[in-house]
mmCIF file with all atom_site columns, C-alpha atoms and ligand atoms in Angstrom:
data_model
loop_
_atom_site.group_PDB
_atom_site.id
_atom_site.type_symbol
_atom_site.label_atom_id
_atom_site.label_alt_id
_atom_site.label_comp_id
_atom_site.label_asym_id
_atom_site.label_entity_id
_atom_site.label_seq_id
_atom_site.pdbx_PDB_ins_code
_atom_site.Cartn_x
_atom_site.Cartn_y
_atom_site.Cartn_z
_atom_site.occupancy
_atom_site.B_iso_or_equiv
_atom_site.pdbx_formal_charge
_atom_site.auth_seq_id
_atom_site.auth_comp_id
_atom_site.auth_asym_id
_atom_site.auth_atom_id
_atom_site.pdbx_PDB_model_num
ATOM   1   C CA  . UNK A 1 1   ? 128.999 102.034 135.888 1.00 91.00 ? 12  UNK A CA  1
ATOM   2   C CA  . UNK A 1 2   ? 131.219 99.204  136.671 1.00 93.00 ? 13  UNK A CA  1
ATOM   3   C CA  . UNK A 1 3   ? 132.166 98.488  140.060 1.00 97.00 ? 14  UNK A CA  1
ATOM   4   C CA  . UNK A 1 4   ? 135.353 97.246  141.722 1.00 97.00 ? 15  UNK A CA  1
ATOM   5   C CA  . UNK A 1 5   ? 135.629 96.283  145.361 1.00 98.00 ? 16  UNK A CA  1
ATOM   6   C CA  . UNK A 1 6   ? 139.253 96.159  147.230 1.00 98.00 ? 17  UNK A CA  1
ATOM   7   C CA  . UNK A 1 7   ? 140.286 96.030  150.559 1.00 98.00 ? 18  UNK A CA  1
ATOM   8   C CA  . UNK A 1 8   ? 143.414 97.230  152.294 1.00 98.00 ? 19  UNK A CA  1
ATOM   9   C CA  . UNK A 1 9   ? 145.250 97.801  155.505 1.00 98.00 ? 20  UNK A CA  1
ATOM   10  C CA  . UNK A 1 10  ? 147.008 100.273 157.623 1.00 98.00 ? 21  UNK A CA  1
ATOM   11  C CA  . UNK A 1 11  ? 149.768 98.311  159.532 1.00 98.00 ? 22  UNK A CA  1
ATOM   12  C CA  . UNK A 1 12  ? 151.164 99.875  162.489 1.00 98.00 ? 23  UNK A CA  1
ATOM   13  C CA  . UNK A 1 13  ? 154.537 99.145  164.079 1.00 97.00 ? 24  UNK A CA  1
ATOM   14  C CA  . UNK A 1 14  ? 156.067 100.647 166.970 1.00 96.00 ? 25  UNK A CA  1
ATOM   15  C CA  . UNK A 1 15  ? 159.746 101.588 166.738 1.00 94.00 ? 26  UNK A CA  1
ATOM   16  C CA  . UNK A 1 16  ? 161.978 103.661 168.867 1.00 93.00 ? 27  UNK A CA  1
ATOM   17  C CA  . UNK A 1 17  ? 158.834 104.871 170.680 1.00 92.00 ? 28  UNK A CA  1
ATOM   18  C CA  . UNK A 1 18  ? 156.737 105.974 167.894 1.00 95.00 ? 29  UNK A CA  1
ATOM   19  C CA  . UNK A 1 19  ? 154.129 104.502 165.464 1.00 97.00 ? 30  UNK A CA  1
ATOM   20  C CA  . UNK A 1 20  ? 155.135 103.748 161.765 1.00 98.00 ? 31  UNK A CA  1
ATOM   21  C CA  . UNK A 1 21  ? 152.848 102.531 159.108 1.00 98.00 ? 32  UNK A CA  1
ATOM   22  C CA  . UNK A 1 22  ? 153.699 100.258 156.021 1.00 98.00 ? 33  UNK A CA  1
ATOM   23  C CA  . UNK A 1 23  ? 153.291 102.211 152.633 1.00 98.00 ? 34  UNK A CA  1
ATOM   24  C CA  . UNK A 1 24  ? 154.259 101.075 149.146 1.00 97.00 ? 35  UNK A CA  1
ATOM   25  C CA  . UNK A 1 25  ? 155.245 102.882 145.955 1.00 96.00 ? 36  UNK A CA  1
ATOM   26  C CA  . UNK A 1 26  ? 153.120 101.028 143.376 1.00 93.00 ? 37  UNK A CA  1
ATOM   27  C CA  . UNK A 1 27  ? 154.697 100.755 139.935 1.00 86.00 ? 38  UNK A CA  1
ATOM   28  C CA  . UNK A 1 28  ? 152.602 102.878 137.545 1.00 74.00 ? 39  UNK A CA  1
ATOM   29  C CA  . UNK A 1 29  ? 153.687 101.318 134.348 1.00 57.00 ? 40  UNK A CA  1
ATOM   30  C CA  . UNK A 1 30  ? 152.574 97.881  134.830 1.00 47.00 ? 41  UNK A CA  1
ATOM   31  C CA  . UNK A 1 31  ? 152.985 95.586  131.907 1.00 42.00 ? 42  UNK A CA  1
ATOM   32  C CA  . UNK A 1 32  ? 149.555 94.249  131.968 1.00 44.00 ? 43  UNK A CA  1
ATOM   33  C CA  . UNK A 1 33  ? 148.046 97.874  131.893 1.00 45.00 ? 44  UNK A CA  1
ATOM   34  C CA  . UNK A 1 34  ? 150.259 99.950  129.818 1.00 47.00 ? 45  UNK A CA  1
ATOM   35  C CA  . UNK A 1 35  ? 149.439 103.660 130.013 1.00 51.00 ? 46  UNK A CA  1
ATOM   36  C CA  . UNK A 1 36  ? 148.714 104.981 126.550 1.00 54.00 ? 47  UNK A CA  1
ATOM   37  C CA  . UNK A 1 37  ? 149.436 108.547 125.354 1.00 55.00 ? 48  UNK A CA  1
ATOM   38  C CA  . UNK A 1 38  ? 146.701 110.712 126.891 1.00 57.00 ? 49  UNK A CA  1
ATOM   39  C CA  . UNK A 1 39  ? 146.853 110.226 130.824 1.00 56.00 ? 50  UNK A CA  1
ATOM   40  C CA  . UNK A 1 40  ? 149.912 108.369 130.515 1.00 55.00 ? 51  UNK A CA  1
ATOM   41  C CA  . UNK A 1 41  ? 152.154 109.198 133.948 1.00 54.00 ? 52  UNK A CA  1
ATOM   42  C CA  . UNK A 1 42  ? 155.148 110.958 132.770 1.00 53.00 ? 53  UNK A CA  1
ATOM   43  C CA  . UNK A 1 43  ? 158.459 109.241 133.849 1.00 54.00 ? 54  UNK A CA  1
ATOM   44  C CA  . UNK A 1 44  ? 159.458 112.540 135.710 1.00 57.00 ? 55  UNK A CA  1
ATOM   45  C CA  . UNK A 1 45  ? 156.219 112.252 138.070 1.00 67.00 ? 56  UNK A CA  1
ATOM   46  C CA  . UNK A 1 46  ? 156.820 112.136 141.784 1.00 78.00 ? 57  UNK A CA  1
ATOM   47  C CA  . UNK A 1 47  ? 156.396 108.555 143.037 1.00 90.00 ? 58  UNK A CA  1
ATOM   48  C CA  . UNK A 1 48  ? 153.008 107.624 144.409 1.00 96.00 ? 59  UNK A CA  1
ATOM   49  C CA  . UNK A 1 49  ? 152.819 106.738 148.160 1.00 98.00 ? 60  UNK A CA  1
ATOM   50  C CA  . UNK A 1 50  ? 149.854 104.398 148.916 1.00 98.00 ? 61  UNK A CA  1
ATOM   51  C CA  . UNK A 1 51  ? 148.610 101.956 151.133 1.00 98.00 ? 62  UNK A CA  1
ATOM   52  C CA  . UNK A 1 52  ? 148.639 98.111  150.321 1.00 98.00 ? 63  UNK A CA  1
ATOM   53  C CA  . UNK A 1 53  ? 145.281 96.832  148.930 1.00 98.00 ? 64  UNK A CA  1
ATOM   54  C CA  . UNK A 1 54  ? 143.943 94.756  146.484 1.00 98.00 ? 65  UNK A CA  1
ATOM   55  C CA  . UNK A 1 55  ? 140.965 92.907  144.836 1.00 98.00 ? 66  UNK A CA  1
ATOM   56  C CA  . UNK A 1 56  ? 138.454 91.130  147.145 1.00 98.00 ? 67  UNK A CA  1
ATOM   57  C CA  . UNK A 1 57  ? 138.571 87.586  145.703 1.00 97.00 ? 68  UNK A CA  1
ATOM   58  C CA  . UNK A 1 58  ? 135.543 85.387  145.326 1.00 96.00 ? 69  UNK A CA  1
ATOM   59  C CA  . UNK A 1 59  ? 134.585 83.816  148.703 1.00 96.00 ? 70  UNK A CA  1
ATOM   60  C CA  . UNK A 1 60  ? 136.808 86.013  150.576 1.00 98.00 ? 71  UNK A CA  1
ATOM   61  C CA  . UNK A 1 61  ? 136.007 88.317  153.431 1.00 98.00 ? 72  UNK A CA  1
ATOM   62  C CA  . UNK A 1 62  ? 137.248 92.055  153.014 1.00 98.00 ? 73  UNK A CA  1
ATOM   63  C CA  . UNK A 1 63  ? 139.426 91.817  156.254 1.00 98.00 ? 74  UNK A CA  1
ATOM   64  C CA  . UNK A 1 64  ? 141.116 88.685  154.965 1.00 98.00 ? 75  UNK A CA  1
ATOM   65  C CA  . UNK A 1 65  ? 141.732 90.307  151.650 1.00 98.00 ? 76  UNK A CA  1
ATOM   66  C CA  . UNK A 1 66  ? 143.456 93.458  153.585 1.00 98.00 ? 77  UNK A CA  1
ATOM   67  C CA  . UNK A 1 67  ? 145.824 91.041  155.876 1.00 98.00 ? 78  UNK A CA  1
ATOM   68  C CA  . UNK A 1 68  ? 146.569 88.980  152.561 1.00 98.00 ? 79  UNK A CA  1
ATOM   69  C CA  . UNK A 1 69  ? 147.403 92.140  150.373 1.00 98.00 ? 80  UNK A CA  1
ATOM   70  C CA  . UNK A 1 70  ? 149.398 93.610  153.254 1.00 98.00 ? 81  UNK A CA  1
ATOM   71  C CA  . UNK A 1 71  ? 151.590 90.389  153.286 1.00 97.00 ? 82  UNK A CA  1
ATOM   72  C CA  . UNK A 1 72  ? 151.771 90.044  149.361 1.00 96.00 ? 83  UNK A CA  1
ATOM   73  C CA  . UNK A 1 73  ? 152.563 93.705  148.884 1.00 96.00 ? 84  UNK A CA  1
ATOM   74  C CA  . UNK A 1 74  ? 154.789 94.641  151.843 1.00 97.00 ? 85  UNK A CA  1
ATOM   75  C CA  . UNK A 1 75  ? 156.135 91.181  153.057 1.00 96.00 ? 86  UNK A CA  1
ATOM   76  C CA  . UNK A 1 76  ? 155.113 91.649  156.532 1.00 97.00 ? 87  UNK A CA  1
ATOM   77  C CA  . UNK A 1 77  ? 152.423 89.662  158.566 1.00 97.00 ? 88  UNK A CA  1
ATOM   78  C CA  . UNK A 1 78  ? 149.904 91.555  160.657 1.00 98.00 ? 89  UNK A CA  1
ATOM   79  C CA  . UNK A 1 79  ? 147.127 91.004  162.935 1.00 97.00 ? 90  UNK A CA  1
ATOM   80  C CA  . UNK A 1 80  ? 143.661 92.497  162.614 1.00 98.00 ? 91  UNK A CA  1
ATOM   81  C CA  . UNK A 1 81  ? 142.812 95.209  164.890 1.00 97.00 ? 92  UNK A CA  1
ATOM   82  C CA  . UNK A 1 82  ? 139.326 96.354  163.230 1.00 97.00 ? 93  UNK A CA  1
ATOM   83  C CA  . UNK A 1 83  ? 137.717 98.284  160.311 1.00 98.00 ? 94  UNK A CA  1
ATOM   84  C CA  . UNK A 1 84  ? 138.419 102.056 159.749 1.00 98.00 ? 95  UNK A CA  1
ATOM   85  C CA  . UNK A 1 85  ? 136.494 103.199 156.801 1.00 98.00 ? 96  UNK A CA  1
ATOM   86  C CA  . UNK A 1 86  ? 135.263 102.523 153.084 1.00 98.00 ? 97  UNK A CA  1
ATOM   87  C CA  . UNK A 1 87  ? 136.863 105.087 150.712 1.00 98.00 ? 98  UNK A CA  1
ATOM   88  C CA  . UNK A 1 88  ? 135.163 105.636 147.159 1.00 98.00 ? 99  UNK A CA  1
ATOM   89  C CA  . UNK A 1 89  ? 136.626 106.984 143.916 1.00 98.00 ? 100 UNK A CA  1
ATOM   90  C CA  . UNK A 1 90  ? 136.124 106.760 140.288 1.00 97.00 ? 101 UNK A CA  1
ATOM   91  C CA  . UNK A 1 91  ? 138.779 106.345 138.038 1.00 96.00 ? 102 UNK A CA  1
ATOM   92  C CA  . UNK A 1 92  ? 138.913 105.746 134.194 1.00 95.00 ? 103 UNK A CA  1
ATOM   93  C CA  . UNK A 1 93  ? 141.033 102.668 132.985 1.00 91.00 ? 104 UNK A CA  1
ATOM   94  C CA  . UNK A 1 94  ? 143.636 103.703 130.602 1.00 87.00 ? 105 UNK A CA  1
ATOM   95  C CA  . UNK A 1 95  ? 143.940 100.341 129.226 1.00 84.00 ? 106 UNK A CA  1
ATOM   96  C CA  . UNK A 1 96  ? 141.409 97.922  127.622 1.00 85.00 ? 107 UNK A CA  1
ATOM   97  C CA  . UNK A 1 97  ? 138.042 99.097  127.270 1.00 88.00 ? 108 UNK A CA  1
ATOM   98  C CA  . UNK A 1 98  ? 138.681 102.395 128.949 1.00 90.00 ? 109 UNK A CA  1
ATOM   99  C CA  . UNK A 1 99  ? 135.696 102.029 131.129 1.00 93.00 ? 110 UNK A CA  1
ATOM   100 C CA  . UNK A 1 100 ? 134.758 104.575 133.990 1.00 96.00 ? 111 UNK A CA  1
ATOM   101 C CA  . UNK A 1 101 ? 135.176 102.427 137.146 1.00 96.00 ? 112 UNK A CA  1
ATOM   102 C CA  . UNK A 1 102 ? 133.256 103.116 140.659 1.00 98.00 ? 113 UNK A CA  1
ATOM   103 C CA  . UNK A 1 103 ? 135.690 101.749 143.315 1.00 98.00 ? 114 UNK A CA  1
ATOM   104 C CA  . UNK A 1 104 ? 135.261 101.135 147.005 1.00 98.00 ? 115 UNK A CA  1
ATOM   105 C CA  . UNK A 1 105 ? 138.100 100.137 148.945 1.00 98.00 ? 116 UNK A CA  1
ATOM   106 C CA  . UNK A 1 106 ? 137.544 98.818  152.712 1.00 98.00 ? 117 UNK A CA  1
ATOM   107 C CA  . UNK A 1 107 ? 140.503 99.691  154.899 1.00 98.00 ? 118 UNK A CA  1
ATOM   108 C CA  . UNK A 1 108 ? 141.446 97.954  158.100 1.00 98.00 ? 119 UNK A CA  1
ATOM   109 C CA  . UNK A 1 109 ? 143.830 98.583  160.933 1.00 98.00 ? 120 UNK A CA  1
ATOM   110 C CA  . UNK A 1 110 ? 146.263 96.102  161.761 1.00 98.00 ? 121 UNK A CA  1
ATOM   111 C CA  . UNK A 1 111 ? 149.319 95.543  163.925 1.00 97.00 ? 122 UNK A CA  1
ATOM   112 C CA  . UNK A 1 112 ? 152.706 94.459  162.708 1.00 97.00 ? 123 UNK A CA  1
ATOM   113 C CA  . UNK A 1 113 ? 153.503 90.908  163.926 1.00 96.00 ? 124 UNK A CA  1
ATOM   114 C CA  . UNK A 1 114 ? 156.315 89.504  161.868 1.00 96.00 ? 125 UNK A CA  1
ATOM   115 C CA  . UNK A 1 115 ? 158.395 89.660  158.672 1.00 96.00 ? 126 UNK A CA  1
ATOM   116 C CA  . UNK A 1 116 ? 160.832 91.972  156.829 1.00 95.00 ? 127 UNK A CA  1
ATOM   117 C CA  . UNK A 1 117 ? 159.214 94.937  154.943 1.00 94.00 ? 128 UNK A CA  1
ATOM   118 C CA  . UNK A 1 118 ? 159.957 94.509  151.137 1.00 86.00 ? 129 UNK A CA  1
ATOM   119 C CA  . UNK A 1 119 ? 160.309 90.760  151.246 1.00 89.00 ? 130 UNK A CA  1
ATOM   120 C CA  . UNK A 1 120 ? 157.976 90.232  148.637 1.00 89.00 ? 131 UNK A CA  1
ATOM   121 C CA  . UNK A 1 121 ? 157.559 87.512  145.867 1.00 89.00 ? 132 UNK A CA  1
ATOM   122 C CA  . UNK A 1 122 ? 159.576 88.478  142.486 1.00 89.00 ? 133 UNK A CA  1
ATOM   123 C CA  . UNK A 1 123 ? 156.187 88.606  140.563 1.00 88.00 ? 134 UNK A CA  1
ATOM   124 C CA  . UNK A 1 124 ? 154.982 91.390  143.340 1.00 87.00 ? 135 UNK A CA  1
ATOM   125 C CA  . UNK A 1 125 ? 157.864 93.686  142.324 1.00 88.00 ? 136 UNK A CA  1
ATOM   126 C CA  . UNK A 1 126 ? 156.104 94.164  138.990 1.00 88.00 ? 137 UNK A CA  1
ATOM   127 C CA  . UNK A 1 127 ? 153.229 95.863  141.164 1.00 89.00 ? 138 UNK A CA  1
ATOM   128 C CA  . UNK A 1 128 ? 155.314 97.218  144.040 1.00 89.00 ? 139 UNK A CA  1
ATOM   129 C CA  . UNK A 1 129 ? 158.370 99.259  143.498 1.00 91.00 ? 140 UNK A CA  1
ATOM   130 C CA  . UNK A 1 130 ? 159.212 99.787  147.167 1.00 93.00 ? 141 UNK A CA  1
ATOM   131 C CA  . UNK A 1 131 ? 157.819 99.203  150.721 1.00 95.00 ? 142 UNK A CA  1
ATOM   132 C CA  . UNK A 1 132 ? 158.946 101.502 153.563 1.00 96.00 ? 143 UNK A CA  1
ATOM   133 C CA  . UNK A 1 133 ? 158.031 102.283 157.256 1.00 98.00 ? 144 UNK A CA  1
ATOM   134 C CA  . UNK A 1 134 ? 156.481 105.816 157.369 1.00 98.00 ? 145 UNK A CA  1
ATOM   135 C CA  . UNK A 1 135 ? 156.006 107.729 160.488 1.00 98.00 ? 146 UNK A CA  1
ATOM   136 C CA  . UNK A 1 136 ? 152.078 107.594 161.242 1.00 98.00 ? 147 UNK A CA  1
ATOM   137 C CA  . UNK A 1 137 ? 152.008 111.484 161.917 1.00 98.00 ? 148 UNK A CA  1
ATOM   138 C CA  . UNK A 1 138 ? 153.633 112.260 158.623 1.00 98.00 ? 149 UNK A CA  1
ATOM   139 C CA  . UNK A 1 139 ? 150.995 109.838 156.709 1.00 98.00 ? 150 UNK A CA  1
ATOM   140 C CA  . UNK A 1 140 ? 148.287 112.233 156.160 1.00 98.00 ? 151 UNK A CA  1
ATOM   141 C CA  . UNK A 1 141 ? 150.330 114.511 154.315 1.00 98.00 ? 152 UNK A CA  1
ATOM   142 C CA  . UNK A 1 142 ? 152.608 112.052 152.530 1.00 98.00 ? 153 UNK A CA  1
ATOM   143 C CA  . UNK A 1 143 ? 149.981 109.574 151.195 1.00 98.00 ? 154 UNK A CA  1
ATOM   144 C CA  . UNK A 1 144 ? 149.151 110.571 147.410 1.00 97.00 ? 155 UNK A CA  1
ATOM   145 C CA  . UNK A 1 145 ? 145.410 109.974 147.486 1.00 98.00 ? 156 UNK A CA  1
ATOM   146 C CA  . UNK A 1 146 ? 142.815 112.115 149.477 1.00 98.00 ? 157 UNK A CA  1
ATOM   147 C CA  . UNK A 1 147 ? 140.931 109.179 150.431 1.00 98.00 ? 158 UNK A CA  1
ATOM   148 C CA  . UNK A 1 148 ? 144.071 107.291 152.039 1.00 98.00 ? 159 UNK A CA  1
ATOM   149 C CA  . UNK A 1 149 ? 145.068 110.299 153.883 1.00 98.00 ? 160 UNK A CA  1
ATOM   150 C CA  . UNK A 1 150 ? 141.583 110.316 155.430 1.00 98.00 ? 161 UNK A CA  1
ATOM   151 C CA  . UNK A 1 151 ? 142.306 106.740 156.448 1.00 98.00 ? 162 UNK A CA  1
ATOM   152 C CA  . UNK A 1 152 ? 145.665 107.517 157.990 1.00 98.00 ? 163 UNK A CA  1
ATOM   153 C CA  . UNK A 1 153 ? 143.820 110.481 159.963 1.00 98.00 ? 164 UNK A CA  1
ATOM   154 C CA  . UNK A 1 154 ? 141.444 107.890 161.333 1.00 98.00 ? 165 UNK A CA  1
ATOM   155 C CA  . UNK A 1 155 ? 144.180 105.474 162.119 1.00 98.00 ? 166 UNK A CA  1
ATOM   156 C CA  . UNK A 1 156 ? 145.960 108.484 164.121 1.00 98.00 ? 167 UNK A CA  1
ATOM   157 C CA  . UNK A 1 157 ? 142.513 109.075 165.948 1.00 98.00 ? 168 UNK A CA  1
ATOM   158 C CA  . UNK A 1 158 ? 142.144 105.318 166.901 1.00 97.00 ? 169 UNK A CA  1
ATOM   159 C CA  . UNK A 1 159 ? 145.724 104.913 168.596 1.00 97.00 ? 170 UNK A CA  1
ATOM   160 C CA  . UNK A 1 160 ? 145.058 108.120 170.442 1.00 96.00 ? 171 UNK A CA  1
ATOM   161 C CA  . UNK A 1 161 ? 141.686 106.813 171.704 1.00 96.00 ? 172 UNK A CA  1
ATOM   162 C CA  . UNK A 1 162 ? 143.046 103.392 172.309 1.00 94.00 ? 173 UNK A CA  1
ATOM   163 C CA  . UNK A 1 163 ? 146.354 103.690 174.576 1.00 89.00 ? 174 UNK A CA  1
ATOM   164 C CA  . UNK A 1 164 ? 146.029 99.805  175.065 1.00 88.00 ? 175 UNK A CA  1
ATOM   165 C CA  . UNK A 1 165 ? 147.510 99.421  171.395 1.00 87.00 ? 176 UNK A CA  1
ATOM   166 C CA  . UNK A 1 166 ? 150.898 99.993  172.923 1.00 84.00 ? 177 UNK A CA  1
ATOM   167 C CA  . UNK A 1 167 ? 150.827 96.909  174.976 1.00 81.00 ? 178 UNK A CA  1
ATOM   168 C CA  . UNK A 1 168 ? 149.844 94.935  171.644 1.00 78.00 ? 179 UNK A CA  1
ATOM   169 C CA  . UNK A 1 169 ? 152.657 96.344  169.619 1.00 80.00 ? 180 UNK A CA  1
ATOM   170 C CA  . UNK A 1 170 ? 156.065 94.370  169.687 1.00 65.00 ? 181 UNK A CA  1
ATOM   171 C CA  . UNK A 1 171 ? 158.442 97.242  170.517 1.00 58.00 ? 182 UNK A CA  1
ATOM   172 C CA  . UNK A 1 172 ? 161.296 96.885  168.209 1.00 54.00 ? 183 UNK A CA  1
ATOM   173 C CA  . UNK A 1 173 ? 164.948 98.992  168.237 1.00 43.00 ? 184 UNK A CA  1
ATOM   174 C CA  . UNK A 1 174 ? 164.961 99.263  164.607 1.00 45.00 ? 185 UNK A CA  1
HETATM 175 P P1  . ATP B 2 .   ? 143.877 97.100  143.387 1.00 85.73 ? 212 ATP B P1  1
HETATM 176 O O1  . ATP B 2 .   ? 145.239 97.698  144.286 1.00 85.73 ? 212 ATP B O1  1
HETATM 177 O O2  . ATP B 2 .   ? 142.676 97.402  144.246 1.00 85.73 ? 212 ATP B O2  1
HETATM 178 O O3  . ATP B 2 .   ? 144.163 95.690  142.933 1.00 85.73 ? 212 ATP B O3  1
HETATM 179 P P2  . ATP B 2 .   ? 144.391 98.355  141.186 1.00 85.73 ? 212 ATP B P2  1
HETATM 180 O O4  . ATP B 2 .   ? 145.859 98.674  141.384 1.00 85.73 ? 212 ATP B O4  1
HETATM 181 O O5  . ATP B 2 .   ? 144.008 97.869  139.617 1.00 85.73 ? 212 ATP B O5  1
HETATM 182 O O6  . ATP B 2 .   ? 143.445 97.841  142.130 1.00 85.73 ? 212 ATP B O6  1
HETATM 183 P P3  . ATP B 2 .   ? 143.830 101.288 141.719 1.00 85.73 ? 212 ATP B P3  1
HETATM 184 O O7  . ATP B 2 .   ? 144.920 101.198 142.569 1.00 85.73 ? 212 ATP B O7  1
HETATM 185 O O8  . ATP B 2 .   ? 142.424 101.615 142.124 1.00 85.73 ? 212 ATP B O8  1
HETATM 186 O O9  . ATP B 2 .   ? 143.655 99.895  140.886 1.00 85.73 ? 212 ATP B O9  1
HETATM 187 O O10 . ATP B 2 .   ? 144.270 102.266 140.455 1.00 85.73 ? 212 ATP B O10 1
HETATM 188 C C1  . ATP B 2 .   ? 143.337 102.717 139.328 1.00 85.73 ? 212 ATP B C1  1
HETATM 189 C C2  . ATP B 2 .   ? 143.580 104.108 139.132 1.00 85.73 ? 212 ATP B C2  1
HETATM 190 O O11 . ATP B 2 .   ? 142.811 104.793 140.254 1.00 85.73 ? 212 ATP B O11 1
HETATM 191 C C3  . ATP B 2 .   ? 144.926 104.562 139.140 1.00 85.73 ? 212 ATP B C3  1
HETATM 192 O O12 . ATP B 2 .   ? 144.862 105.561 138.061 1.00 85.73 ? 212 ATP B O12 1
HETATM 193 C C4  . ATP B 2 .   ? 145.386 105.088 140.402 1.00 85.73 ? 212 ATP B C4  1
HETATM 194 O O13 . ATP B 2 .   ? 146.149 106.180 140.361 1.00 85.73 ? 212 ATP B O13 1
HETATM 195 C C5  . ATP B 2 .   ? 143.800 105.637 140.902 1.00 85.73 ? 212 ATP B C5  1
HETATM 196 N N1  . ATP B 2 .   ? 143.573 105.522 142.310 1.00 85.73 ? 212 ATP B N1  1
HETATM 197 C C6  . ATP B 2 .   ? 144.063 104.544 143.222 1.00 85.73 ? 212 ATP B C6  1
HETATM 198 N N2  . ATP B 2 .   ? 143.906 104.668 144.300 1.00 85.73 ? 212 ATP B N2  1
HETATM 199 C C7  . ATP B 2 .   ? 143.099 105.982 144.302 1.00 85.73 ? 212 ATP B C7  1
HETATM 200 C C8  . ATP B 2 .   ? 142.430 106.707 145.359 1.00 85.73 ? 212 ATP B C8  1
HETATM 201 N N3  . ATP B 2 .   ? 142.631 106.404 146.826 1.00 85.73 ? 212 ATP B N3  1
HETATM 202 N N4  . ATP B 2 .   ? 141.995 107.882 144.898 1.00 85.73 ? 212 ATP B N4  1
HETATM 203 C C9  . ATP B 2 .   ? 141.789 108.200 143.843 1.00 85.73 ? 212 ATP B C9  1
HETATM 204 N N5  . ATP B 2 .   ? 142.560 107.468 142.787 1.00 85.73 ? 212 ATP B N5  1
HETATM 205 C C10 . ATP B 2 .   ? 143.195 106.384 143.047 1.00 85.73 ? 212 ATP B C10 1
#
């Protein structure tokens, strides 16, 4: 089976005393991969809520990919904290060759440093409909994919086990 390797990030930010993470609503109808007939997502489907991630480029380390994709897809800059976990899933391409793909996505924990969420390049708007701050404690239920829910639970465990994270966070009023 074909394989794909991606990396993504959980970007945490402390606001008004609680932790939030940056999530995106990916555009499901991408011009380059138009859904066709069977398996196409109906227009009325609830929005997907997902973590920022993307393909690991040649010569790139997964943690670099994670931070790059975070910035490209959400508009914010973040500092790496550490690796959380690899998640795995199989999907069937609904465009081109229709191949089954085994995908591994490495997720990293990062902390917000600068930038405004949603401040992304025009070409990124094709992939990302919206980016927003989601309360961390709501993330395991709000994220659309089981694997990413697991990632959020690990991020929650991490902040509980590392109270010093507070000191690294830029506490902002809004
Ligand atoms: P990338 O964001 O890594 O560049 P992509 O956007 O091309 O990749 P995916 O996000 O992996 O591809 O989406 C391909 C298919 O897999 C879509 O049908 C999507 O709904 C599904 N998918 C995405 N993430 C997950 C997941 N964590 N678990 C199961 N299915 C997923």
